Coordinates of C-alpha atoms in Angstrom, one line a residue:
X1 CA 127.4 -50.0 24.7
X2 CA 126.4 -52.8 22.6
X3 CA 129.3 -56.1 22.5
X4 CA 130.0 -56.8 18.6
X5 CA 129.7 -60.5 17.6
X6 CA 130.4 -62.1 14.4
X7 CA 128.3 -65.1 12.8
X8 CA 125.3 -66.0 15.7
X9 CA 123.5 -68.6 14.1
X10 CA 120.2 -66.2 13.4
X11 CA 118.8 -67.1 10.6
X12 CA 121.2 -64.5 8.6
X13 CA 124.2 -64.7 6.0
X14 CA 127.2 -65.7 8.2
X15 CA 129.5 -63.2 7.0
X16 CA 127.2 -60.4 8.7
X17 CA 127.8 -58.8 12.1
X18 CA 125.3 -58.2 14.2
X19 CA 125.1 -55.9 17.3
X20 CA 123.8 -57.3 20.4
X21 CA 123.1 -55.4 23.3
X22 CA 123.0 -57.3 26.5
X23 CA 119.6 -58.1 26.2
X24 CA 121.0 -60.9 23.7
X25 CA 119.4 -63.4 24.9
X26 CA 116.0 -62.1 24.8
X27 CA 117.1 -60.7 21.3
X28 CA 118.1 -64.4 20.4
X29 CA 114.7 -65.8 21.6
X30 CA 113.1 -63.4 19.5
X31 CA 114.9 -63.5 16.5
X32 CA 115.9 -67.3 16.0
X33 CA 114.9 -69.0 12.8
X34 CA 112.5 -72.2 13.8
X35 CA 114.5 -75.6 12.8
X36 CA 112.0 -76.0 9.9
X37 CA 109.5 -73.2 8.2
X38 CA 106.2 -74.4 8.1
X39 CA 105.6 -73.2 4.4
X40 CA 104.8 -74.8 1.1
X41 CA 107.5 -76.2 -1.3
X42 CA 108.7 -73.2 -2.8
X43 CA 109.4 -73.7 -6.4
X44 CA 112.9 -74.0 -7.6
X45 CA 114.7 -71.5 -9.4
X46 CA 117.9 -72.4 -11.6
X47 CA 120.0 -71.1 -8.6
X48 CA 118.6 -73.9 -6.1
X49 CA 119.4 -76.5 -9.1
X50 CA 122.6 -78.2 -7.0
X51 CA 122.6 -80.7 -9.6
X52 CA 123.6 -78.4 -12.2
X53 CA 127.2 -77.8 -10.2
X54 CA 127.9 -81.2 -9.7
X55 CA 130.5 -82.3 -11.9
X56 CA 131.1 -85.5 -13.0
X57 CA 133.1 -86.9 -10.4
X58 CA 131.9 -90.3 -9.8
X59 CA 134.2 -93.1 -11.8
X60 CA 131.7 -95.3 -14.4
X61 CA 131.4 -98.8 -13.1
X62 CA 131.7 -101.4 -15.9
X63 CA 129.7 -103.8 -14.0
X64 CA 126.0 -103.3 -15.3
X65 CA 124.8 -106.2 -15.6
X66 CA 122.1 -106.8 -18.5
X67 CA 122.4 -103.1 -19.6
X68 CA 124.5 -102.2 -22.1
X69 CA 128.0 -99.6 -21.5
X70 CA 125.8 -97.1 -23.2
X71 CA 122.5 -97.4 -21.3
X72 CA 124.5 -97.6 -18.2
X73 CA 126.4 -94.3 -18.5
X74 CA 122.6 -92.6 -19.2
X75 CA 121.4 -94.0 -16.4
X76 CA 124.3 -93.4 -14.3
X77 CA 124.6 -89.6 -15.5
X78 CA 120.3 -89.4 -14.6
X79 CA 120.8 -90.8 -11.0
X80 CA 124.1 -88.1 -10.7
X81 CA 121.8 -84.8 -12.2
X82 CA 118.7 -86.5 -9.8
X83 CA 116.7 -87.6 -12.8
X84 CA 114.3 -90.3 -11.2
X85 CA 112.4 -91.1 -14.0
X86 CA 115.5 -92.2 -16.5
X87 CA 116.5 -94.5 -13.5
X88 CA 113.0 -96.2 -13.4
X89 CA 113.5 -96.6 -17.1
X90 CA 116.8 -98.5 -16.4
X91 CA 115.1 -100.4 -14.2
X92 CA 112.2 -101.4 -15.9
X93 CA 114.4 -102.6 -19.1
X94 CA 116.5 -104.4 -16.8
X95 CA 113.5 -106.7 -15.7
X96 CA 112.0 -107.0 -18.9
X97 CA 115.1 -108.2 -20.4
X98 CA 116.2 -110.5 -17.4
X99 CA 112.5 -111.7 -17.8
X100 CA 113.3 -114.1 -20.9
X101 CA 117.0 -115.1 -19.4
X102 CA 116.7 -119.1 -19.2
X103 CA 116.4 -121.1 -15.9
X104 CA 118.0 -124.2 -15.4
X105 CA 115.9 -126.4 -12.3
X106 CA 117.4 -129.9 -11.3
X107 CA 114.9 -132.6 -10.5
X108 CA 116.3 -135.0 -8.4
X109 CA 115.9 -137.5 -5.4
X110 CA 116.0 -141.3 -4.9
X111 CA 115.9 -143.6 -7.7
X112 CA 112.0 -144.9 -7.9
X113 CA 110.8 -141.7 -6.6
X114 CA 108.7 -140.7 -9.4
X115 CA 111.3 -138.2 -10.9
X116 CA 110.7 -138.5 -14.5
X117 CA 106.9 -139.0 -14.2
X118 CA 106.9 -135.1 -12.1
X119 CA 108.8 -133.4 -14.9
X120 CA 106.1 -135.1 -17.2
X121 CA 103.4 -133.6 -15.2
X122 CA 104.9 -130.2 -14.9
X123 CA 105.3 -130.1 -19.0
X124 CA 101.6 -131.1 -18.3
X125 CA 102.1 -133.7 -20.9
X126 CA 101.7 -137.6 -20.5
X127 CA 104.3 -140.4 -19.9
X128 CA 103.4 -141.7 -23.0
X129 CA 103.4 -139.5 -25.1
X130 CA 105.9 -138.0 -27.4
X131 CA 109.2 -136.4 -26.3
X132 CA 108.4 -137.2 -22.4
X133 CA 110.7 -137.9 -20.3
X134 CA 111.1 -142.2 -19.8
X135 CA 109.4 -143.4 -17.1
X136 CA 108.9 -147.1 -15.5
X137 CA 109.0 -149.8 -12.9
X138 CA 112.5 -150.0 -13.6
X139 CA 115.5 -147.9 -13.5
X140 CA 114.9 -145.5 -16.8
X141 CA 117.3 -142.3 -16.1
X142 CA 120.5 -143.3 -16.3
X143 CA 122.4 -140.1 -17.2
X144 CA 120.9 -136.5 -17.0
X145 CA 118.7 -135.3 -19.7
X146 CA 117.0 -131.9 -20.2
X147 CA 113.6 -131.2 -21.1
X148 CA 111.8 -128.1 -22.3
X149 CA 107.6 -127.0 -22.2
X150 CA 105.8 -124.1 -23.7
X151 CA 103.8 -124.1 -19.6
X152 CA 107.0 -122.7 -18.3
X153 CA 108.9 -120.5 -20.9
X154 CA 113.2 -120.4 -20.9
X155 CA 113.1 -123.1 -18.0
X156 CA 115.0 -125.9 -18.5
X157 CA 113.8 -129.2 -16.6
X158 CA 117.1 -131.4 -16.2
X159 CA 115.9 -135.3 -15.2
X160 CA 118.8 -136.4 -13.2
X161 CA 119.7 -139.8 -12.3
X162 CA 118.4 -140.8 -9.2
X163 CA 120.5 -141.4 -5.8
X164 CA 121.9 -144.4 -5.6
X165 CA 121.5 -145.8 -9.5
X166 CA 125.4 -145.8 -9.4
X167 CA 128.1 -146.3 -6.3
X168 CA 129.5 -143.0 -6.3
X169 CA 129.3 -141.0 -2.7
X170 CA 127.3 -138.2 -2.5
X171 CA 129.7 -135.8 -2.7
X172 CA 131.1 -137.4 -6.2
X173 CA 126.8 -137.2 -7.4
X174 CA 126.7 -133.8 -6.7
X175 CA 130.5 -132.8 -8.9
X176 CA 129.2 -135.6 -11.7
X177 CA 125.6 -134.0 -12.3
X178 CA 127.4 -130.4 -12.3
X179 CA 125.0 -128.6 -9.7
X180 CA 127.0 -125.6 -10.1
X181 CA 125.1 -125.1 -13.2
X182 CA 121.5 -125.2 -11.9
X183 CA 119.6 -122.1 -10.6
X184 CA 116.8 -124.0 -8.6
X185 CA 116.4 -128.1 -7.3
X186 CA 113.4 -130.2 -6.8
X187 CA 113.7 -132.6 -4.5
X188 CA 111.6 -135.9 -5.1
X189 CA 110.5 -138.1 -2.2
X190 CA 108.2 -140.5 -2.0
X191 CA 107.2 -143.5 0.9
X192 CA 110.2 -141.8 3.2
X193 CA 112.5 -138.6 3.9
X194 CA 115.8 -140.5 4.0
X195 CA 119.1 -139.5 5.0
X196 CA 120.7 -139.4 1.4
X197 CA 117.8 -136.7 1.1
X198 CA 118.5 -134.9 4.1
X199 CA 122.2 -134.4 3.5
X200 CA 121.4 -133.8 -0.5
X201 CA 119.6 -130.9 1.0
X202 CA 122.5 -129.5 3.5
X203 CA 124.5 -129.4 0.2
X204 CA 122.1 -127.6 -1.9
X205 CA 121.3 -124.9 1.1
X206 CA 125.4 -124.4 1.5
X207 CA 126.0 -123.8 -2.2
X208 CA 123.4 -120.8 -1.6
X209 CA 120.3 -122.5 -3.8
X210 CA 116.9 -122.4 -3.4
X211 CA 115.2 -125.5 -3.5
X212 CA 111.8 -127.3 -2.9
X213 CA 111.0 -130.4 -1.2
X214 CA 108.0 -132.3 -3.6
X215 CA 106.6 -135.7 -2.0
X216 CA 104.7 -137.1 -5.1
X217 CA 102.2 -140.4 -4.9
X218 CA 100.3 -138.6 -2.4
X219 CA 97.4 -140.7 -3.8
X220 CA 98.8 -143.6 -3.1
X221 CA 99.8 -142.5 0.5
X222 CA 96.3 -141.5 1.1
X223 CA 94.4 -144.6 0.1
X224 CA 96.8 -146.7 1.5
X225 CA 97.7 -145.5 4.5
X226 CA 97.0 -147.0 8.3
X227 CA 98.0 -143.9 10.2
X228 CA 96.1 -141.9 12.4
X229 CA 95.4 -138.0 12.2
X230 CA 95.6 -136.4 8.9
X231 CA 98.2 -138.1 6.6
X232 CA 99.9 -134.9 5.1
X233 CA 100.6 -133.4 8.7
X234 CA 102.5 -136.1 9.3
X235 CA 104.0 -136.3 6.4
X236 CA 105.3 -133.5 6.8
X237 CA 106.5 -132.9 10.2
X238 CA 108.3 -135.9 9.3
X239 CA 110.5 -134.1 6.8
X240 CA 111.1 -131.0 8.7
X241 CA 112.2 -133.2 11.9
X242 CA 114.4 -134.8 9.2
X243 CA 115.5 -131.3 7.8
X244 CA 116.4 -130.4 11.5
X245 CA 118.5 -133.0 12.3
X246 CA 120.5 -131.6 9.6
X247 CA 119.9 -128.7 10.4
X248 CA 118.6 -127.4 7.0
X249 CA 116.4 -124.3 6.7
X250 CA 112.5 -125.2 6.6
X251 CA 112.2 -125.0 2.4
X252 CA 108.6 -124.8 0.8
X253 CA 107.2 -129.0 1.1
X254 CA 104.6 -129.6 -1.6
X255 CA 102.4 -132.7 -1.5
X256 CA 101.4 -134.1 -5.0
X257 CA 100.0 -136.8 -6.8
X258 CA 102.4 -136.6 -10.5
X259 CA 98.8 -138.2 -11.9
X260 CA 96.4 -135.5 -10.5
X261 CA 98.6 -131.9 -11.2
X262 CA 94.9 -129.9 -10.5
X263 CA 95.0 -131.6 -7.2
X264 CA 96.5 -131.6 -3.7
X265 CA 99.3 -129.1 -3.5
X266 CA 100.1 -128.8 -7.7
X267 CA 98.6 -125.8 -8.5
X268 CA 100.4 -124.1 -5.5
X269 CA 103.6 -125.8 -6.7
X270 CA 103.5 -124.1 -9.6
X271 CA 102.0 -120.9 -8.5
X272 CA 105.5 -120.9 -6.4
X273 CA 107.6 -122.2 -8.9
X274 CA 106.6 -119.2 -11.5
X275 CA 106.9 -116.4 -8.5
X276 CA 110.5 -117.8 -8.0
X277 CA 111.4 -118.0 -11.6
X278 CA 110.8 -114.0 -12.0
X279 CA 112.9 -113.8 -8.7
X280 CA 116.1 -116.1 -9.7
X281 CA 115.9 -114.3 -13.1
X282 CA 115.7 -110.5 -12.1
X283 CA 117.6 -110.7 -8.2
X284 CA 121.6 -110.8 -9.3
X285 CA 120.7 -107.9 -12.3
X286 CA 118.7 -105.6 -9.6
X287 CA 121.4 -106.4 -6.8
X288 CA 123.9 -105.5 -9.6
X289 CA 121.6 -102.1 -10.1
X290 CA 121.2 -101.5 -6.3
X291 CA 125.2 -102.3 -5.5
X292 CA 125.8 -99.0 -8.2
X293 CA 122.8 -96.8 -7.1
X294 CA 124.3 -96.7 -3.8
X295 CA 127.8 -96.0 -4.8
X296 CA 126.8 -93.3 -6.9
X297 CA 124.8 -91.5 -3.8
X298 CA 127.5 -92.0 -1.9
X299 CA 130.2 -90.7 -3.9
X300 CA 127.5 -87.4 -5.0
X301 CA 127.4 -87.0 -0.9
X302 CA 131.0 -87.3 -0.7
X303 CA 131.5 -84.3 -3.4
X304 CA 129.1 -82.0 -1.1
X305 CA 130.3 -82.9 2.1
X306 CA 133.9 -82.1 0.6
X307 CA 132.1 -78.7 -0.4
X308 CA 130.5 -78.3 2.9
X309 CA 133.7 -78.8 4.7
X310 CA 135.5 -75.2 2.6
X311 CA 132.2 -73.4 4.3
X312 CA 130.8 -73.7 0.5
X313 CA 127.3 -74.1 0.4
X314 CA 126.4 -74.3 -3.1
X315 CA 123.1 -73.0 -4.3
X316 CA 122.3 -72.4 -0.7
X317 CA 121.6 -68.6 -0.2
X318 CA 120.9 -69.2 3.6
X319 CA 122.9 -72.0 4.5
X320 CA 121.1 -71.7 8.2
X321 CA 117.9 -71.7 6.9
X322 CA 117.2 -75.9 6.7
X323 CA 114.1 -75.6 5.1
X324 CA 115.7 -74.2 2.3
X325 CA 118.8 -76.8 2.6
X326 CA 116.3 -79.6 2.6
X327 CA 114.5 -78.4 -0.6
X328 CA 117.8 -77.7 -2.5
X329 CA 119.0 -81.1 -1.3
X330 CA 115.5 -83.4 -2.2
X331 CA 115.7 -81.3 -5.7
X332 CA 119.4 -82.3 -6.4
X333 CA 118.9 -86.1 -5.5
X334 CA 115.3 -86.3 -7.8
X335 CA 113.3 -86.6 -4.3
X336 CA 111.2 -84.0 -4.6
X337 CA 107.4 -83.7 -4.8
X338 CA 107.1 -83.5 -8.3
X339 CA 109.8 -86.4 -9.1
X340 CA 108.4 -88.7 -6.9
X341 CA 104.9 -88.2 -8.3
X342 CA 106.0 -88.8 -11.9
X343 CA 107.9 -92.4 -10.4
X344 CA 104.9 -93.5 -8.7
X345 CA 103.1 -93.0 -12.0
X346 CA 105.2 -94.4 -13.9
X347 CA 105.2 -97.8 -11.7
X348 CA 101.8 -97.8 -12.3
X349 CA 100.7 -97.1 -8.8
X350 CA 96.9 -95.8 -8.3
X351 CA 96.3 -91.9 -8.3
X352 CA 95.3 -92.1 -4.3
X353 CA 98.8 -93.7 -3.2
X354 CA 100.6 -90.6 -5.3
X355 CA 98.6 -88.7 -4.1
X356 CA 99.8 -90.0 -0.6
X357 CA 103.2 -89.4 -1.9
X358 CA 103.4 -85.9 -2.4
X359 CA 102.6 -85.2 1.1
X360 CA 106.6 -83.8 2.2
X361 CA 105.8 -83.3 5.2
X362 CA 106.8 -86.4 6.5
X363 CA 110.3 -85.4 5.4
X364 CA 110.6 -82.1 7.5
X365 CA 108.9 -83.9 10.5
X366 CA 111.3 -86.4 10.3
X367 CA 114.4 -83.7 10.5
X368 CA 112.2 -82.0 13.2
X369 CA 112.5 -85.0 15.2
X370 CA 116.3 -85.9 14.2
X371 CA 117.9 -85.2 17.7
X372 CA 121.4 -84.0 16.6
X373 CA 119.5 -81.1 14.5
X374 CA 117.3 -80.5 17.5
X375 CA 120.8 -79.7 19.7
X376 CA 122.4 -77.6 16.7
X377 CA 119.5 -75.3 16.3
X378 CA 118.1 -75.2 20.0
X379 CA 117.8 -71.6 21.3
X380 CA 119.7 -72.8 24.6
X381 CA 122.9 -73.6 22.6
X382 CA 122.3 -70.1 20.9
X383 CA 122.1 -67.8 24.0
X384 CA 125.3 -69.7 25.5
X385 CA 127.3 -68.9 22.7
X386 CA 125.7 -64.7 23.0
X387 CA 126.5 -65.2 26.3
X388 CA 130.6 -66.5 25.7
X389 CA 131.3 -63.7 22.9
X390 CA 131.3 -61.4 25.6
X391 CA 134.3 -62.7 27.0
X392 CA 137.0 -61.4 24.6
X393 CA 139.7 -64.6 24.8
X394 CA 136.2 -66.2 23.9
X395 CA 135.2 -65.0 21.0
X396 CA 137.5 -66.5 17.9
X397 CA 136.4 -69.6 19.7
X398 CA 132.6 -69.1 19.3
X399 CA 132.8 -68.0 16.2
X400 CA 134.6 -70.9 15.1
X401 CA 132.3 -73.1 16.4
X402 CA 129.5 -71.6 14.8
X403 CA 131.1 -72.6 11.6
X404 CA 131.5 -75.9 12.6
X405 CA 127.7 -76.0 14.0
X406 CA 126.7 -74.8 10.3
X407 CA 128.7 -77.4 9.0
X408 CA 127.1 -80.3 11.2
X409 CA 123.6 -79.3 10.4
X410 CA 124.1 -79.3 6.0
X411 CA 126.1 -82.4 6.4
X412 CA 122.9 -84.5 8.4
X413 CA 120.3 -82.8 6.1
X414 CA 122.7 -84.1 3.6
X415 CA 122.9 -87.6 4.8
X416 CA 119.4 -87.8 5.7
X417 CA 117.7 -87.0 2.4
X418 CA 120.7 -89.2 0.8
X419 CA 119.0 -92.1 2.9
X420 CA 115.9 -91.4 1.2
X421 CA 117.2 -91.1 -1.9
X422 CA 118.5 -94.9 -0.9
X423 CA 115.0 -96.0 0.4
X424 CA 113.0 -94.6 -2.9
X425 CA 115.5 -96.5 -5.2
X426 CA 115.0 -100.1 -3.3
X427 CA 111.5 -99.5 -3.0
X428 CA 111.2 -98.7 -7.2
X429 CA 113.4 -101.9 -7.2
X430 CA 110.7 -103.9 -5.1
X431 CA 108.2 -102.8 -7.1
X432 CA 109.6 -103.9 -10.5
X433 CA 110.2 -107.3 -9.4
X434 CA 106.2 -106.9 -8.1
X435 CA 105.6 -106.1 -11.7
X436 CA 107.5 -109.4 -13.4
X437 CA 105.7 -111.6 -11.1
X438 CA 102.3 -110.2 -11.9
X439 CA 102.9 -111.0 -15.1
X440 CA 102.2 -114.3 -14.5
X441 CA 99.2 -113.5 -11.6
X442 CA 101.4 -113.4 -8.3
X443 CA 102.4 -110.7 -6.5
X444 CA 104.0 -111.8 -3.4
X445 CA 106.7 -110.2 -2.2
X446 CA 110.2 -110.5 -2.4
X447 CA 114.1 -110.3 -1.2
X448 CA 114.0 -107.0 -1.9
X449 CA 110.8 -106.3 0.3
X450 CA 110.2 -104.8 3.4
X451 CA 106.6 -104.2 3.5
X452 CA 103.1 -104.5 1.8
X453 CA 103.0 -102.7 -2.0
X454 CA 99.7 -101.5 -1.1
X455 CA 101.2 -97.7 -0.2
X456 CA 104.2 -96.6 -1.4
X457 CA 107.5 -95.6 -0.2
X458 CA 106.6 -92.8 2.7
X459 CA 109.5 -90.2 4.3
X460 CA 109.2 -92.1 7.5
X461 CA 110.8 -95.1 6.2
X462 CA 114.3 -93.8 5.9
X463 CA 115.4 -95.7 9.4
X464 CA 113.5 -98.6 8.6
X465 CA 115.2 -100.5 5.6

């Protein structure tokens, strides 16, 4: 007589019974449905549409940033339904509008240091000419002004006094020139690194700013100078010894003449400074984007795993088949073939790195290789629970823990193509910020980076970032 057993992970609907005979584990080896089918990307049907049954559970959050409370409900409901493109739209707008937001940079350093004449030379105007900032042998600053330049767009160059032109302690400078209100610092030194300019550094790092360390009258150094080996090597290990001893993070040192800005290590100073301008003006609006991108997944996996957990597997026809889990899952987050395509297009990237995109199969290899799926759906597990559900006493127990087996497997298909779905948003964040900066012909890569922008985001980096 054959032994009756209810729900063997087969490949079947789980409410079926199936008859084994007590060749079952033969039967078992037979019949057992491969972790992933090795078939094309079937297309969708409305019924696979998972997005279409998710209701809007997930709270707004008011904190959008740039983006107004309507734009940010649109692109909150497209993320939610899984509608990529709508989200690179967001994105995009975000950047373009943070591109024009203004930028307040402190020039400062020791009085005599050549501050004034810099900011002159970055406006790439003259000392004397009209509206530059006062410069001479004598003390000239003696209260902070700003300055603006058509060479650097919404920036706004503040000439502070320099250290030491009054007797307040550093710590009184740094409340009375309001460095709360600066986004970026410049650092003047010239003839020495000294200690005022070491600790004025710690500060600045501790507060969380970026800032660059500029040693101007490198002409002078250079034809005046009695020391051996190459001048600006030693120049410059100077400061970072200096930097150590207070124990400040190595910032970018640039080596100028204020009178030669095509020379020495100008044009790199402002090839920098116009990189770090897109990046102070677009990073807190595309953290701001990332922070509620991630919440939104999170509270969409939430919902399913809380449908997952009542044995409802919507959409799902075979909820053992993963293949078709996986495709259901990609197709509800936007993360499938086609939506991925139409991002990469729309980012601008060439036809042979989509093309490189569409490949999925670096998905399902990835769940192949996913170890807890490999114990869930191994044939050995499978013939030891045909083997227990012979033993009466045994059998509720098996079939429970087929149930809970099921359960496992949706949830970490779940989770993993949620962490894609995390990977393909940062990465269209990256990208963006790529964009602003080539705007103004540099394209190295940022906070948000983890790799070259030469090929786009690939299934394989889900662990990675």
């Amino acid at each position: 007589m054959c032994s009756e057993v209810n729900s063997l992970d087969l490949g079947g609907d789980e409410r079926t019974l199936f008859s084994i005979t007590p060749l079952c584990p033969l039967l078992l080896l037979l019949q057992v449905t491969p972790l992933l089918i090795d078939r094309a990307e079937s297309p969708m049907g409305p019924q696979t549409v998972l997005s279409a049954s998710f209701p809007s559970v997930v709270s707004y959050h008011k904190d959008w940033g740039i983006l107004s409370e309507a734009e940010a409900r649109k692109t909150q409901n497209a993320l939610q339904n899984g509608n990529l493109l709508e989200v690179v739209s967001a994105v995009l707008e975000t950047v373009r509008r943070a591109s024009s937001v203004p930028v307040n940079i402190a020039v400062t350093g020791n009085s005599g240091n050549g501050i004034s004449t810099f900011i002159n030379a970055l406006r790439g105007i003259g000392n004397e000419e009209e509206d530059s900032a006062p410069t001479g042998v004598v003390r000239t600053t003696l209260t902070r002004a700003h300055y603006s330049s058509s060479h650097l767009p919404n920036v706004v160059l503040w000439d502070l006094p320099g250290l030491g032109v009054t007797s307040q302690s550093l710590e009184d400078y740094v409340v009375e020139m309001q460095f709360n209100d600066y986004d970026l610092f410049i650092i003047i030194v010239s003839e020495q690194f000294s200690m005022n300019h070491g600790m004025l550094a710690k500060i600045i790092e501790n507060m969380g700013k970026k800032f660059y360390i500029v040693w101007t009258k490198l002409d002078i150094d250079l034809r005046s100078t009695t020391l051996k080996g190459e001048p600006q090597k030693i120049i410059r290990d100077s400061i970072l010894e200096n930097l150590q001893k207070n124990r400040v993070s190595k910032p970018p040192i640039f080596m100028i003449s204020s009178h030669e800005s095509s020379w020495h290590d100008f044009p790199k100073l402002r090839d920098t400074l116009q990189k770090d301008l897109s990046e102070i003006r677009c990073h807190g609006p595309l953290q701001t984007l990332l922070y509620n991108f991630e919440k939104i997944i999170n509270d969409k996996v939430a919902y399913f795993q809380k449908e997952i957990a009542t044995n409802s597997f919507p959409n799902i026809q075979n909820a053992d088949d993963l293949t078709e889990s996986l495709n259901v899952y990609r197709l509800s987050f936007g993360v499938h073939d086609g939506s991925l395509r139409q991002v990469a297009q729309r980012m601008g990237k060439e036809s042979l790195e989509c093309t490189a995109i569409t490949k999925s199969q670096d998905l399902p290899a990835f769940v192949r290789g996913d170890w807890a799926l490999k114990f869930m759906s191994c044939i050995l597990l499978k013939i030891c629970l045909c083997i227990l559900s012979w033993f009466p006493l045994l059998g509720g127990w098996v079939v429970h823990f087929e149930h809970f087996v099921r359960r496992r497997k949706q949830k970490r298909v779940l989770e993993i193509v949620a962490e894609y779905t995390k990977t393909v948003l940062r990465k269209i964040l990256k990208d963006s910020l790529s964009q602003a900066r080539n705007q103004h012909g540099n394209s190295t890569t940022g906070s948000f980076s983890g790799g070259s922008h030469n090929n786009w985001v690939s299934f394989s980096q889900v662990k990675e970032i």
